[in-house]
Amino acid sequence: MVVDSGPLYAYVDIPLKICLMHRQPALWRQCHRTAGIGICRLHTSSGNASSKEHYKVLVLGGGSGGIAMSARMKRKLGAENVAVVETSEMHYYQPIWTLVGAGAKSVASSGRPTSSVIPPGVKWVRSNVQEIHPDTNTVRTDNGMEISYQYLIVALGLQLHYEKIKGLPEIEDWVKFKIGSNYSVQTVEKTWSALQNFKEGNAVFSFPNTPVKCAGAPQKIMYLTDAYLRKTGKRATANIMYNTSLPVLFGIKKYADALWEIVKNRDIQVNLRHNLIEVRANKQEAVFENLDNPGETEVFEYEMLHVTPPMGPNPVVKGSSLADEGGWLDVNKETLQHNRYPNVFGIGDCTNLPTAKTAAAVAAQSSILDRTISKVLKNETPDRKYDGYTSCPLVTSYSTVILAEFDYSGQPLETFPIDQSKERWTMYHMKANVMPQLYWHGLLKGFWGGPGPYRKIMHLGMK
């Protein structure tokens, strides 16, 4: 399995309303109805908060890692001792955007109000983090608020850099110029528009020359495009091209071998060491640099262009003393504790952990980090080690997935006692229907820490 499991609840929360109570602007009551039963979930919220506040645990970021750790810290220390700094009003399950871009899921199904995922009672500071000062155990937000902490969990994610592709920021109408990207909520539906409007010519898919989150996503949409064009009778007039900056199709050989067979059988062209540097929308041209021959570029005409943007470290982390030389949060790769500040911890895409940046990795990391913090609270040495587990459900059609799972060493670390390098409809069902529920009701509730224990059962205790 990949992201998130734990107990599956047989209900779905349906937000009804958020109402101000007793004229206290910091206290909100969010009402839900579940299976006909009204449920009220309370959490405090801070917009224009007081100038100084203090929390035992301060969590920076309300993405998957931040919410999961908030839930775990609430159970460990009590809600009143935990705060989350997050400015977004919506929380998105981003792994499903691959299917949104291919028309198999709606973008609405991927999001829920942030107020509904922050653990009840935990303080929500509705601001952006502006500065982190680990030497004084303080954080400053963009509304001038200063928050002090005893322990800090950094879960700020990474930064998308569409602006680094020449010509792209100036394009106002992506639909008109047949461009899409599954990496942002603003552009994912544009991928589906480009796919539907495809007539004939080149469908080009890029992979940047930077670290990325969910490194399989750029080619997942390529396989789905191939399937859609076959279904609609347009495949014969289409040239599907995957231009990747990498020297390989996929980083783990077992799965790469399977993917090479797929691209060969489906007549998909793969151009290695090609990095997108410019889009000429008026001509429908994409310019790629050849990374093996500096200064050499190649222009591709396109009828559809899927852009995977360059990505980089969160600017707040990069501008702080918490960062390594590359700008990523500098943590111990086994315990997730900061290498210089023992009361600081990290999780997810913002860290320099040498593994693929996925929600599956966050799930496994959340369990390790929970244990690490428990030990630190007792002045004991952390005793559990993160092995780099991560996973990528490689969607290869509207009904098949190759479930890649691996560790720091780049070796497969598969959950099921079968060959997961084969395309399977069961894995597609897990990706499309099971994992979203596991995410909302497992990972974000702090109940799912990766499939490690289940893997041992599946393999009868053997590695």
Tab-separated table of N, CA and C in Angstrom, residues 11 37 209 248 345 358:
chain	number	residue	atom	x	y	z
A	11	TYR	N	-17.933	6.330	7.581
A	11	TYR	CA	-18.725	7.519	7.337
A	11	TYR	C	-17.903	8.561	6.602
A	37	ILE	N	-26.151	11.656	12.136
A	37	ILE	CA	-25.891	12.108	13.497
A	37	ILE	C	-25.112	13.405	13.448
A	209	ASN	N	14.628	19.485	-14.408
A	209	ASN	CA	15.963	19.152	-13.905
A	209	ASN	C	16.129	19.623	-12.458
A	248	VAL	N	17.294	8.174	-16.917
A	248	VAL	CA	16.544	6.920	-16.841
A	248	VAL	C	15.053	7.231	-16.929
A	345	PHE	N	12.167	19.358	14.312
A	345	PHE	CA	11.970	18.115	13.556
A	345	PHE	C	11.362	18.455	12.202
A	358	THR	N	6.837	11.819	-1.580
A	358	THR	CA	5.480	11.349	-1.832
A	358	THR	C	4.660	11.359	-0.547
